[in-house]
Tab-separated table of C-alpha atoms in Angstrom:
chain	number	residue	atom	x	y	z
A	238	MET	CA	0.000	0.000	0.000
A	239	ARG	CA	1.214	3.521	-0.804
A	240	ILE	CA	0.621	6.264	1.761
A	241	HIS	CA	1.753	9.777	0.798
A	242	GLY	CA	3.950	8.248	-1.891
A	243	ILE	CA	5.627	5.781	0.475
A	244	GLU	CA	5.311	1.986	0.187
A	245	VAL	CA	3.957	0.593	3.459
A	246	ASP	CA	3.470	-3.067	4.409
A	247	PHE	CA	1.091	-4.150	7.173
A	248	VAL	CA	1.690	-7.469	8.915
A	249	ASN	CA	0.236	-9.117	11.994
A	250	LEU	CA	2.248	-9.932	15.075
A	251	ARG	CA	2.982	-13.652	14.931
A	252	ALA	CA	3.321	-16.238	17.644
A	253	GLN	CA	5.019	-19.626	17.691
A	254	GLU	CA	5.684	-20.998	14.218
A	255	ILE	CA	5.314	-24.614	13.152
A	256	TYR	CA	7.788	-25.836	10.527
A	257	GLU	CA	7.538	-28.968	8.418
A	258	ASP	CA	10.624	-31.153	7.993
A	259	ASP	CA	10.949	-30.298	4.298
A	260	SER	CA	10.005	-26.605	4.280
A	261	ARG	CA	11.224	-23.318	5.725
A	262	ILE	CA	7.759	-21.732	5.300
A	263	PRO	CA	5.986	-21.944	8.674
A	264	THR	CA	2.388	-22.161	9.781
A	265	THR	CA	1.749	-19.154	12.056
A	266	GLN	CA	-0.868	-17.665	14.332
A	267	PHE	CA	-1.485	-14.251	15.868
A	268	GLY	CA	0.746	-13.411	18.817
A	269	THR	CA	2.110	-10.777	21.167
A	270	PRO	CA	5.042	-8.404	20.512
A	271	LEU	CA	7.292	-10.629	22.642
A	272	GLU	CA	6.268	-13.772	20.764
A	273	ASP	CA	6.865	-11.996	17.459
A	274	ALA	CA	10.289	-10.765	18.571
A	275	LEU	CA	11.368	-14.247	19.627
A	276	ARG	CA	10.580	-15.700	16.186
A	277	ARG	CA	12.933	-13.269	14.432
A	278	ASP	CA	16.265	-14.438	13.020
A	279	PHE	CA	18.521	-12.183	15.149
A	280	THR	CA	18.059	-9.904	18.135
A	281	VAL	CA	19.185	-6.887	16.086
A	282	ASN	CA	16.276	-7.584	13.729
A	283	SER	CA	13.733	-7.969	16.527
A	284	LEU	CA	13.466	-4.269	17.416
A	285	PHE	CA	10.112	-2.479	17.054
A	286	TYR	CA	9.407	1.211	16.562
A	287	ASN	CA	6.210	2.346	18.258
A	288	ILE	CA	4.698	5.097	16.116
A	289	ARG	CA	2.405	6.171	18.966
A	290	THR	CA	5.132	6.699	21.579
A	291	ASN	CA	7.975	7.379	19.100
A	292	GLN	CA	10.123	4.879	20.976
A	293	ILE	CA	12.108	1.779	20.063
A	294	GLU	CA	10.865	-1.345	21.847
A	295	ASP	CA	13.362	-4.111	22.592
A	296	TRP	CA	11.310	-7.115	23.681
A	297	THR	CA	14.303	-9.472	23.830
A	298	ASN	CA	16.036	-7.038	26.214
A	299	ARG	CA	19.307	-7.287	24.288
A	300	GLY	CA	18.724	-6.198	20.686
A	301	ILE	CA	19.892	-2.619	21.241
A	302	HIS	CA	22.963	-3.707	23.223
A	303	ASP	CA	23.872	-6.339	20.598
A	304	LEU	CA	23.567	-3.745	17.835
A	305	LEU	CA	25.112	-0.648	19.389
A	306	HIS	CA	27.412	-1.842	22.158
A	307	HIS	CA	28.500	-5.423	21.522
A	308	ARG	CA	28.221	-5.313	17.698
A	309	ILE	CA	27.341	-8.987	17.637
A	310	LEU	CA	24.763	-11.245	15.968
A	311	VAL	CA	22.756	-13.342	18.405
A	312	THR	CA	19.599	-15.379	17.842
A	313	PRO	CA	16.584	-14.795	20.144
A	314	VAL	CA	16.252	-18.569	20.641
A	315	HIS	CA	18.902	-21.276	20.424
A	316	PRO	CA	20.567	-21.054	16.973
A	317	LEU	CA	20.295	-24.802	16.342
A	318	THR	CA	16.528	-24.493	16.604
A	319	THR	CA	16.174	-21.375	14.458
A	320	PHE	CA	18.686	-22.603	11.826
A	321	HIS	CA	17.003	-25.977	11.537
A	322	ASP	CA	13.605	-24.292	11.169
A	323	ASP	CA	14.893	-21.852	8.535
A	324	PRO	CA	18.415	-22.790	7.343
A	325	LEU	CA	18.589	-19.720	5.110
A	326	ARG	CA	19.258	-17.759	8.298
A	327	VAL	CA	22.750	-19.262	8.338
A	328	LEU	CA	23.573	-17.496	5.089
A	329	ARG	CA	21.885	-14.297	6.233
A	330	ALA	CA	24.064	-14.389	9.347
A	331	ILE	CA	27.152	-14.341	7.147
A	332	ARG	CA	25.798	-11.540	4.962
A	333	PHE	CA	24.787	-9.340	7.929
A	334	SER	CA	28.019	-10.050	9.803
A	335	VAL	CA	30.233	-9.021	6.900
A	336	ARG	CA	28.190	-6.101	5.603
A	337	PHE	CA	27.577	-4.454	8.990
A	338	ASP	CA	30.815	-5.526	10.730
A	339	LEU	CA	29.024	-7.625	13.328
A	340	LEU	CA	30.663	-10.500	15.176
A	341	LEU	CA	29.049	-13.926	15.127
A	342	HIS	CA	28.217	-15.294	18.553
A	343	GLN	CA	30.050	-18.564	19.225
A	344	ASP	CA	26.708	-20.397	19.511
A	345	ILE	CA	25.869	-19.253	15.976
A	346	ARG	CA	29.245	-20.452	14.706
A	347	ASP	CA	28.782	-23.851	16.342
A	348	ALA	CA	25.250	-24.236	14.985
A	349	ALA	CA	26.283	-23.132	11.496
A	350	MET	CA	28.841	-25.971	11.417
A	351	ASP	CA	26.333	-28.601	12.533
A	352	SER	CA	25.759	-31.349	9.948
A	353	LYS	CA	22.006	-31.405	10.664
A	354	VAL	CA	21.779	-27.718	9.767
A	355	HIS	CA	23.706	-28.446	6.559
A	356	ASP	CA	21.230	-31.213	5.719
A	357	SER	CA	18.315	-28.845	6.373
A	358	LEU	CA	19.910	-26.276	4.076
A	359	HIS	CA	19.933	-28.829	1.249
A	360	VAL	CA	16.380	-30.038	1.894
A	361	LYS	CA	14.473	-26.888	2.835
A	362	VAL	CA	16.053	-24.084	0.800
A	363	SER	CA	15.816	-23.810	-2.978
A	364	ARG	CA	19.081	-23.389	-4.851
A	365	GLU	CA	17.752	-20.133	-6.322
A	366	ARG	CA	17.372	-18.734	-2.799
A	367	VAL	CA	20.875	-19.885	-1.877
A	368	GLY	CA	22.199	-18.139	-4.971
A	369	LYS	CA	20.330	-14.939	-4.089
A	370	GLU	CA	21.919	-14.818	-0.635
A	371	LEU	CA	25.346	-15.438	-2.167
A	372	GLU	CA	24.688	-12.650	-4.666
A	373	GLY	CA	24.070	-10.319	-1.730
A	374	MET	CA	27.522	-11.190	-0.387
A	375	LEU	CA	29.298	-10.616	-3.711
A	376	SER	CA	27.678	-7.428	-5.008
A	377	GLY	CA	25.959	-4.343	-3.715
A	378	LYS	CA	26.688	-1.622	-1.206
A	379	SER	CA	29.252	-2.284	1.562
A	380	THR	CA	29.953	-5.854	0.429
A	381	LYS	CA	33.244	-7.517	1.339
A	382	PRO	CA	33.370	-10.677	-0.827
A	383	ASP	CA	36.739	-11.828	0.511
A	384	LYS	CA	35.491	-11.808	4.124
A	385	ALA	CA	32.172	-13.416	3.179
A	386	LEU	CA	33.817	-16.275	1.288
A	387	ASP	CA	36.348	-16.739	4.083
A	388	LEU	CA	33.521	-16.990	6.631
A	389	ILE	CA	31.673	-19.475	4.423
A	390	THR	CA	34.774	-21.680	4.474
A	391	GLN	CA	35.354	-21.258	8.204
A	392	LEU	CA	31.814	-22.496	8.893
A	393	ASN	CA	32.228	-25.492	6.546
A	394	LEU	CA	29.408	-24.168	4.352
A	395	ALA	CA	31.258	-23.978	1.027
A	396	GLY	CA	30.295	-27.531	0.120
A	397	CYS	CA	26.641	-26.806	0.960
A	398	ILE	CA	26.516	-23.718	-1.221
A	399	PHE	CA	28.694	-25.003	-4.078
A	400	SER	CA	27.554	-28.605	-4.055
A	401	PHE	CA	29.122	-31.322	-6.212
A	402	PRO	CA	27.164	-33.331	-8.804
A	403	PRO	CA	25.217	-36.231	-7.202
A	404	GLU	CA	27.410	-39.287	-6.858
A	405	ASN	CA	24.693	-41.445	-8.471
A	406	GLN	CA	25.750	-39.754	-11.721
A	407	GLY	CA	29.270	-41.079	-11.192
A	408	HIS	CA	32.256	-39.679	-9.356
A	409	ALA	CA	33.941	-36.539	-10.596
A	410	THR	CA	37.331	-37.121	-12.192
A	411	GLY	CA	40.415	-34.992	-12.695
A	412	THR	CA	42.981	-33.390	-10.417
A	413	LEU	CA	42.140	-31.696	-7.130
A	414	ILE	CA	44.926	-30.152	-4.995
A	415	GLY	CA	47.495	-32.189	-6.934
A	416	ALA	CA	45.814	-35.604	-6.641
A	417	GLN	CA	43.566	-37.653	-8.902
A	418	TYR	CA	40.153	-37.137	-7.356
A	419	GLY	CA	38.610	-40.053	-9.269
A	420	ASP	CA	41.082	-42.482	-7.685
A	421	ILE	CA	39.855	-41.682	-4.161
A	422	SER	CA	37.364	-44.453	-3.409
A	423	CYS	CA	36.554	-43.626	0.213
A	424	HIS	CA	33.728	-41.106	0.725
A	425	GLU	CA	35.393	-39.611	3.815
A	426	LYS	CA	38.679	-39.093	1.979
A	427	ARG	CA	36.904	-37.426	-0.941
A	428	ALA	CA	35.161	-35.109	1.544
A	429	HIS	CA	38.516	-34.312	3.142
A	430	ALA	CA	40.036	-33.518	-0.273
A	431	ARG	CA	37.180	-31.120	-0.984
A	432	GLU	CA	37.645	-29.433	2.400
A	433	GLN	CA	41.339	-28.898	1.658
A	434	ALA	CA	40.443	-27.425	-1.717
A	435	TRP	CA	38.022	-24.963	-0.101
A	436	LEU	CA	40.791	-23.863	2.264
A	437	GLN	CA	42.942	-23.258	-0.800
A	438	SER	CA	40.069	-21.251	-2.292
A	439	THR	CA	40.048	-18.970	0.741
A	440	GLU	CA	43.807	-18.457	0.540
A	441	LEU	CA	43.448	-17.414	-3.091
A	442	VAL	CA	40.620	-14.981	-2.377
A	443	GLN	CA	42.589	-13.209	0.359
A	444	TRP	CA	44.987	-11.899	-2.311
A	445	LEU	CA	42.234	-10.291	-4.373
A	446	PRO	CA	41.814	-6.942	-2.558
A	447	GLU	CA	45.537	-6.179	-2.996
A	448	THR	CA	45.437	-7.335	-6.634
A	449	LEU	CA	42.426	-5.144	-7.373
A	450	LEU	CA	44.184	-2.191	-5.763
A	451	CYS	CA	47.232	-2.824	-7.943
A	452	PHE	CA	44.994	-2.867	-11.027
A	453	LYS	CA	43.313	0.370	-9.953
A	454	ASN	CA	46.700	2.068	-9.485
A	455	GLU	CA	47.826	0.794	-12.878
A	456	LEU	CA	44.764	2.316	-14.529
A	457	GLN	CA	45.408	5.656	-12.832
A	458	SER	CA	49.072	5.727	-13.848
A	459	GLY	CA	48.514	4.525	-17.424
A	460	ASN	CA	47.720	6.381	-20.621
A	461	PRO	CA	44.383	8.152	-20.005
A	462	SER	CA	43.526	7.931	-23.714
A	463	SER	CA	43.776	4.118	-23.813
A	464	LYS	CA	40.502	2.317	-23.260
A	465	SER	CA	40.636	-0.111	-20.358
A	466	THR	CA	38.806	-3.416	-20.225
A	467	PRO	CA	36.334	-3.456	-17.317
A	468	VAL	CA	36.577	-6.042	-14.554
A	469	ASP	CA	33.471	-7.459	-12.884
A	470	ASN	CA	34.610	-7.841	-9.260
A	471	ARG	CA	31.735	-10.175	-8.479
A	472	LEU	CA	32.709	-12.497	-11.327
A	473	LEU	CA	36.390	-12.262	-10.377
A	474	TYR	CA	35.791	-13.311	-6.761
A	475	LEU	CA	33.594	-16.220	-7.795
A	476	THR	CA	36.123	-17.383	-10.404
A	477	VAL	CA	39.083	-17.255	-8.031
A	478	PHE	CA	37.140	-19.023	-5.274
A	479	LEU	CA	36.368	-21.926	-7.614
A	480	LEU	CA	39.836	-22.132	-9.211
A	481	PRO	CA	40.988	-25.246	-7.293
A	482	PHE	CA	38.116	-27.212	-8.877
A	483	ARG	CA	38.717	-26.169	-12.498
A	484	HIS	CA	40.234	-29.503	-13.572
A	485	LEU	CA	37.340	-31.640	-12.317
A	486	SER	CA	34.677	-32.988	-14.671
A	487	TYR	CA	31.802	-35.475	-14.604
A	488	LEU	CA	29.272	-37.111	-16.931
A	489	ASP	CA	25.849	-35.471	-16.882
A	490	LYS	CA	22.519	-37.273	-17.380
A	491	LYS	CA	23.086	-37.297	-21.142
A	492	GLN	CA	26.556	-38.839	-20.655
A	493	LYS	CA	28.143	-35.598	-21.789
A	494	THR	CA	31.356	-34.461	-20.114
A	495	GLU	CA	30.787	-31.301	-18.093
A	496	THR	CA	32.982	-29.411	-15.652
A	497	VAL	CA	32.203	-29.502	-11.948
A	498	VAL	CA	32.551	-25.704	-11.781
A	499	THR	CA	29.822	-25.354	-14.404
A	500	TYR	CA	27.579	-27.630	-12.322
A	501	MET	CA	28.238	-25.537	-9.220
A	502	ILE	CA	27.223	-22.301	-10.927
A	503	ARG	CA	24.309	-23.667	-12.953
A	504	GLU	CA	22.749	-26.100	-10.478
A	505	SER	CA	24.058	-25.208	-7.004
A	506	ILE	CA	23.568	-21.431	-7.022
A	507	LYS	CA	21.430	-21.055	-10.171
A	508	PHE	CA	23.337	-18.084	-11.545
A	509	LYS	CA	22.630	-16.703	-15.008
A	510	ASN	CA	23.836	-18.352	-18.210
A	511	LYS	CA	26.149	-15.394	-18.832
A	512	ASP	CA	27.938	-16.091	-15.533
A	513	ILE	CA	28.223	-19.787	-16.411
A	514	SER	CA	29.656	-19.001	-19.853
A	515	SER	CA	32.060	-16.339	-18.572
A	516	ILE	CA	33.546	-18.439	-15.778
A	517	HIS	CA	33.793	-21.497	-18.054
A	518	THR	CA	35.705	-19.391	-20.605
A	519	ILE	CA	38.148	-18.115	-17.985
A	520	MET	CA	38.745	-21.596	-16.575
A	521	LEU	CA	39.215	-23.013	-20.080
A	522	HIS	CA	41.967	-20.519	-20.941
A	523	PHE	CA	43.481	-20.081	-17.468
A	524	ASP	CA	46.455	-22.385	-18.028
A	525	GLU	CA	47.209	-20.788	-21.413
A	526	MET	CA	47.245	-17.323	-19.831
A	527	LYS	CA	49.514	-18.681	-17.099
A	528	ARG	CA	51.919	-20.110	-19.698
A	529	ILE	CA	52.029	-16.874	-21.724
A	530	LEU	CA	52.550	-14.755	-18.594
A	531	GLU	CA	55.392	-17.015	-17.457
A	532	LYS	CA	57.023	-16.748	-20.892
A	533	PHE	CA	56.588	-12.965	-20.788
A	534	LYS	CA	58.261	-12.798	-17.370
A	535	GLN	CA	61.222	-14.911	-18.494
A	536	THR	CA	61.890	-12.926	-21.687
A	537	LYS	CA	61.093	-9.415	-20.409
A	538	HIS	CA	64.714	-8.643	-19.522
A	539	MET	CA	65.821	-9.618	-23.055
A	540	GLU	CA	63.286	-7.395	-24.807
A	541	ASN	CA	64.362	-5.693	-28.042
A	542	ASP	CA	63.005	-5.149	-31.555
A	543	SER	CA	63.928	-8.662	-32.694
A	544	ASN	CA	62.986	-10.341	-29.415
A	545	PRO	CA	59.633	-8.974	-28.127
A	546	PRO	CA	58.513	-10.010	-24.631
A	547	PHE	CA	55.650	-12.047	-26.028
A	548	CYS	CA	54.338	-13.293	-29.323
A	549	ARG	CA	51.606	-11.110	-30.785
A	550	LEU	CA	50.054	-14.155	-32.384
A	551	GLU	CA	49.574	-16.366	-29.319
A	552	THR	CA	48.676	-13.423	-27.081
A	553	GLY	CA	46.234	-12.046	-29.629
A	554	LEU	CA	44.582	-15.433	-30.177
A	555	LEU	CA	44.193	-15.842	-26.416
A	556	LEU	CA	42.617	-12.401	-26.099
A	557	ARG	CA	40.261	-13.150	-28.985
A	558	ASN	CA	39.079	-16.225	-27.088
A	559	LEU	CA	38.727	-14.436	-23.752
A	560	LYS	CA	37.480	-11.131	-25.188
A	561	ASP	CA	36.672	-8.667	-22.383
A	562	LEU	CA	37.414	-11.361	-19.790
A	563	TRP	CA	41.160	-11.279	-20.452
A	564	VAL	CA	41.973	-8.888	-17.581
A	565	THR	CA	39.877	-10.978	-15.184
A	566	CYS	CA	41.776	-14.084	-16.292
A	567	LEU	CA	45.114	-12.246	-15.942
A	568	MET	CA	44.214	-11.206	-12.400
A	569	ALA	CA	43.171	-14.765	-11.502
A	570	VAL	CA	46.539	-16.080	-12.726
A	571	THR	CA	48.342	-13.372	-10.742
A	572	VAL	CA	46.417	-14.303	-7.595
A	573	GLN	CA	47.327	-17.963	-7.975
A	574	GLU	CA	51.014	-17.088	-8.288
A	575	LEU	CA	50.832	-14.891	-5.197
A	576	SER	CA	49.101	-17.644	-3.254
A	577	SER	CA	51.788	-20.169	-4.222
A	578	LEU	CA	54.527	-18.247	-2.413
A	579	PRO	CA	55.966	-20.356	0.447
A	580	THR	CA	54.677	-19.349	3.856
A	581	SER	CA	58.140	-20.003	5.282
A	582	MET	CA	59.745	-17.369	3.039
A	583	HIS	CA	61.474	-14.526	4.858
A	584	SER	CA	59.280	-11.428	5.055
A	585	ASP	CA	61.724	-9.193	3.130
A	586	SER	CA	62.215	-11.777	0.388
A	587	LYS	CA	58.472	-12.373	0.208
A	588	ALA	CA	57.780	-8.656	-0.107
A	589	GLU	CA	60.234	-8.411	-3.012
A	590	LYS	CA	58.644	-11.439	-4.676
A	591	ILE	CA	55.162	-9.982	-4.298
A	592	LYS	CA	56.376	-6.716	-5.779
A	593	ALA	CA	57.905	-8.581	-8.744
A	594	ILE	CA	54.683	-10.522	-9.387
A	595	PHE	CA	52.613	-7.342	-9.405
A	596	GLN	CA	55.176	-5.669	-11.665
A	597	THR	CA	54.886	-8.518	-14.172
A	598	PHE	CA	51.111	-8.123	-14.103
A	599	CYS	CA	51.382	-4.373	-14.776
A	600	ASP	CA	54.033	-4.782	-17.494
A	601	PHE	CA	51.994	-7.396	-19.344
A	602	TYR	CA	48.842	-5.303	-19.076
A	603	GLN	CA	50.643	-2.253	-20.466
A	604	SER	CA	52.319	-4.259	-23.241
A	605	VAL	CA	48.938	-5.493	-24.451
A	606	HIS	CA	47.758	-1.875	-24.650
A	607	ASN	CA	50.995	-0.557	-26.144
A	608	GLN	CA	50.765	-3.080	-28.966
A	609	ASN	CA	47.079	-2.275	-29.526
A	610	LEU	CA	45.983	-5.821	-28.740
A	611	ASN	CA	43.295	-4.726	-26.309
A	612	GLU	CA	39.916	-5.264	-28.002
A	613	CYS	CA	41.631	-7.103	-30.859
A	614	TRP	CA	38.634	-9.444	-30.776
A	615	LYS	CA	36.538	-6.623	-32.229
A	616	GLN	CA	38.716	-6.397	-35.335
A	617	ARG	CA	36.894	-7.772	-38.363
A	618	PRO	CA	38.662	-9.772	-41.115
A	619	LEU	CA	39.923	-7.730	-44.062
A	620	LEU	CA	38.342	-10.268	-46.425
A	621	ASP	CA	34.979	-11.839	-45.676
A	622	GLY	CA	33.778	-15.235	-46.864
A	623	ARG	CA	32.266	-13.895	-50.067
A	624	ALA	CA	35.585	-12.329	-51.040
A	625	LEU	CA	37.576	-15.468	-50.189
A	626	ILE	CA	35.590	-17.853	-52.422
A	627	PRO	CA	36.671	-16.347	-55.788
A	628	LEU	CA	40.074	-15.211	-54.523
A	629	LEU	CA	41.134	-18.693	-53.365
A	630	GLU	CA	38.802	-20.685	-55.647
A	631	ILE	CA	37.346	-22.590	-52.722
A	632	PRO	CA	33.800	-23.913	-52.276
A	633	LYS	CA	31.401	-22.846	-49.560
A	634	GLY	CA	31.845	-24.796	-46.348
A	635	PRO	CA	34.516	-25.464	-43.699
A	636	SER	CA	37.324	-24.199	-45.925
A	637	ILE	CA	36.068	-20.644	-45.540
A	638	GLY	CA	36.297	-20.801	-41.742
A	639	LYS	CA	39.791	-22.259	-41.975
A	640	TYR	CA	41.039	-19.382	-44.142
A	641	ILE	CA	39.234	-16.782	-42.046
A	642	GLN	CA	41.269	-18.093	-39.098
A	643	LYS	CA	44.490	-17.979	-41.159
A	644	GLN	CA	43.615	-14.408	-42.041
A	645	ILE	CA	43.111	-13.463	-38.375
A	646	GLU	CA	46.529	-14.909	-37.561
A	647	TRP	CA	48.133	-12.884	-40.368
A	648	MET	CA	46.424	-9.698	-39.156
A	649	LEU	CA	47.732	-10.239	-35.626
A	650	LEU	CA	51.273	-10.647	-36.930
A	651	ASN	CA	50.873	-7.720	-39.357
A	652	PRO	CA	48.855	-5.057	-37.521
A	653	ASP	CA	49.478	-2.486	-40.269
A	654	GLY	CA	48.899	-4.925	-43.128
A	655	ILE	CA	46.530	-4.111	-45.981
A	656	LYS	CA	43.900	-6.197	-47.740
A	657	GLU	CA	45.979	-6.835	-50.867
A	658	ASP	CA	48.945	-8.228	-48.934
A	659	CYS	CA	46.632	-10.376	-46.837
A	660	GLY	CA	45.040	-11.764	-50.012
A	661	LYS	CA	48.441	-12.662	-51.458
A	662	HIS	CA	49.395	-14.433	-48.232
A	663	LEU	CA	46.216	-16.519	-48.303
A	664	GLN	CA	46.731	-17.367	-51.969
A	665	THR	CA	50.214	-18.637	-51.119
A	666	LEU	CA	48.774	-20.824	-48.360
A	667	ARG	CA	46.102	-22.121	-50.717
A	668	LYS	CA	48.699	-22.939	-53.371
A	669	ARG	CA	50.777	-24.897	-50.845
A	670	GLU	CA	47.705	-26.768	-49.728
A	671	LEU	CA	46.847	-27.799	-53.301
A	672	GLU	CA	50.429	-28.850	-53.976
A	673	GLY	CA	50.423	-30.903	-50.806
A	674	GLN	CA	47.184	-32.615	-51.830
A	675	SER	CA	48.655	-33.334	-55.260
A	676	ASP	CA	51.832	-34.851	-53.775
A	677	GLU	CA	49.785	-37.023	-51.421
A	678	GLN	CA	47.613	-38.227	-54.311
A	679	ASN	CA	50.688	-39.112	-56.413
A	680	LYS	CA	52.122	-41.124	-53.488
A	681	ARG	CA	48.929	-43.103	-53.161
A	682	GLN	CA	48.849	-43.805	-56.903
A	683	CYS	CA	52.445	-44.990	-56.863
A	684	SER	CA	51.750	-47.238	-53.901
A	685	GLY	CA	48.753	-48.692	-55.704
A	686	SER	CA	50.655	-49.470	-58.914
A	687	ILE	CA	53.378	-51.255	-56.972
């Protein structure tokens, strides 16, 4: 209802709620202010404002103190009871704690780690609702994704939020924290391997705020006229958090190989198809970006006109595959390298190493821009398919795509090249192809006559 242009909701005071075993939606009845306050998720959310007296009413006798003095989240009733009744409150506890800088009472922490609460979260809460709560931790005002994801791991909730494919579809295979996950036959050992991987996820995420700051400083110090590729922080945090699982795959219901990360995003948190596609693309090209960045780092000190720090062709092809995700992928690779630094390393040596890693990141980023490779994926071929058919005397079909790709490669290696030179290059390739086919045919004929 709108009153004087303001949206107003009217609700009854509710008493004790009755929850079914498979639902978080209760059956309620009218109640008193105290009964209504006690059914709230947290004491800080159980405060009333009396419009007649213009006073705040604290029926739990601790909501105001918890909010203003102790800065702590506490449940009006025992957290095991309230979390089992409505398991979504576990995720809301994390979101409120991080966003409003509130501590979690130890009873809440203990209850959040209870296996029965985890089971209730799977049974009672839809995956869409889980994804919505996670979205509130990753994006929006005053969010701190690194702290939220760290808290999720501390409370052993990562596996509940980012669940694995059901084991009745077959075990996931591939490497996880350096071991073959598919070779682990014991359920408890597989669970332990996943827990170790989530700890690794948290370690990776803790490097992101510093990496993002480095990127921000690089943008401010760079050429103001060069167009920068935007970075979706929400997507970056989610990608980095799931990095340890990128080499795992499974067979879906149609016996098609799918990545576990894709399952987590599509089925566990029900994020949009664009998020699924973007993270899959980054994971798919992560190792290639890592290889190119390592090569760039090794050859940077030998840079000259005849020995550039990286190959325009392989870097350009990678960027064309990643498109506007290339900076996100670069940052993810940088974070992994930072996280791999030995914890036993001396602080001074570690500081120098961190500085060197960030410098490599900045140098590579600037080199891409200096060589005009940023947004190279938007560059259209000089010769389209209709022009290639008569020029190369090829039929319609796969051959056109093959020569379009050859043309893209030539354009990356010859950024100032013109259409005529490109056409001559493709004609040379076509001539070699025909000669090769002719030689192969002659060999087969000779073999047949013998």
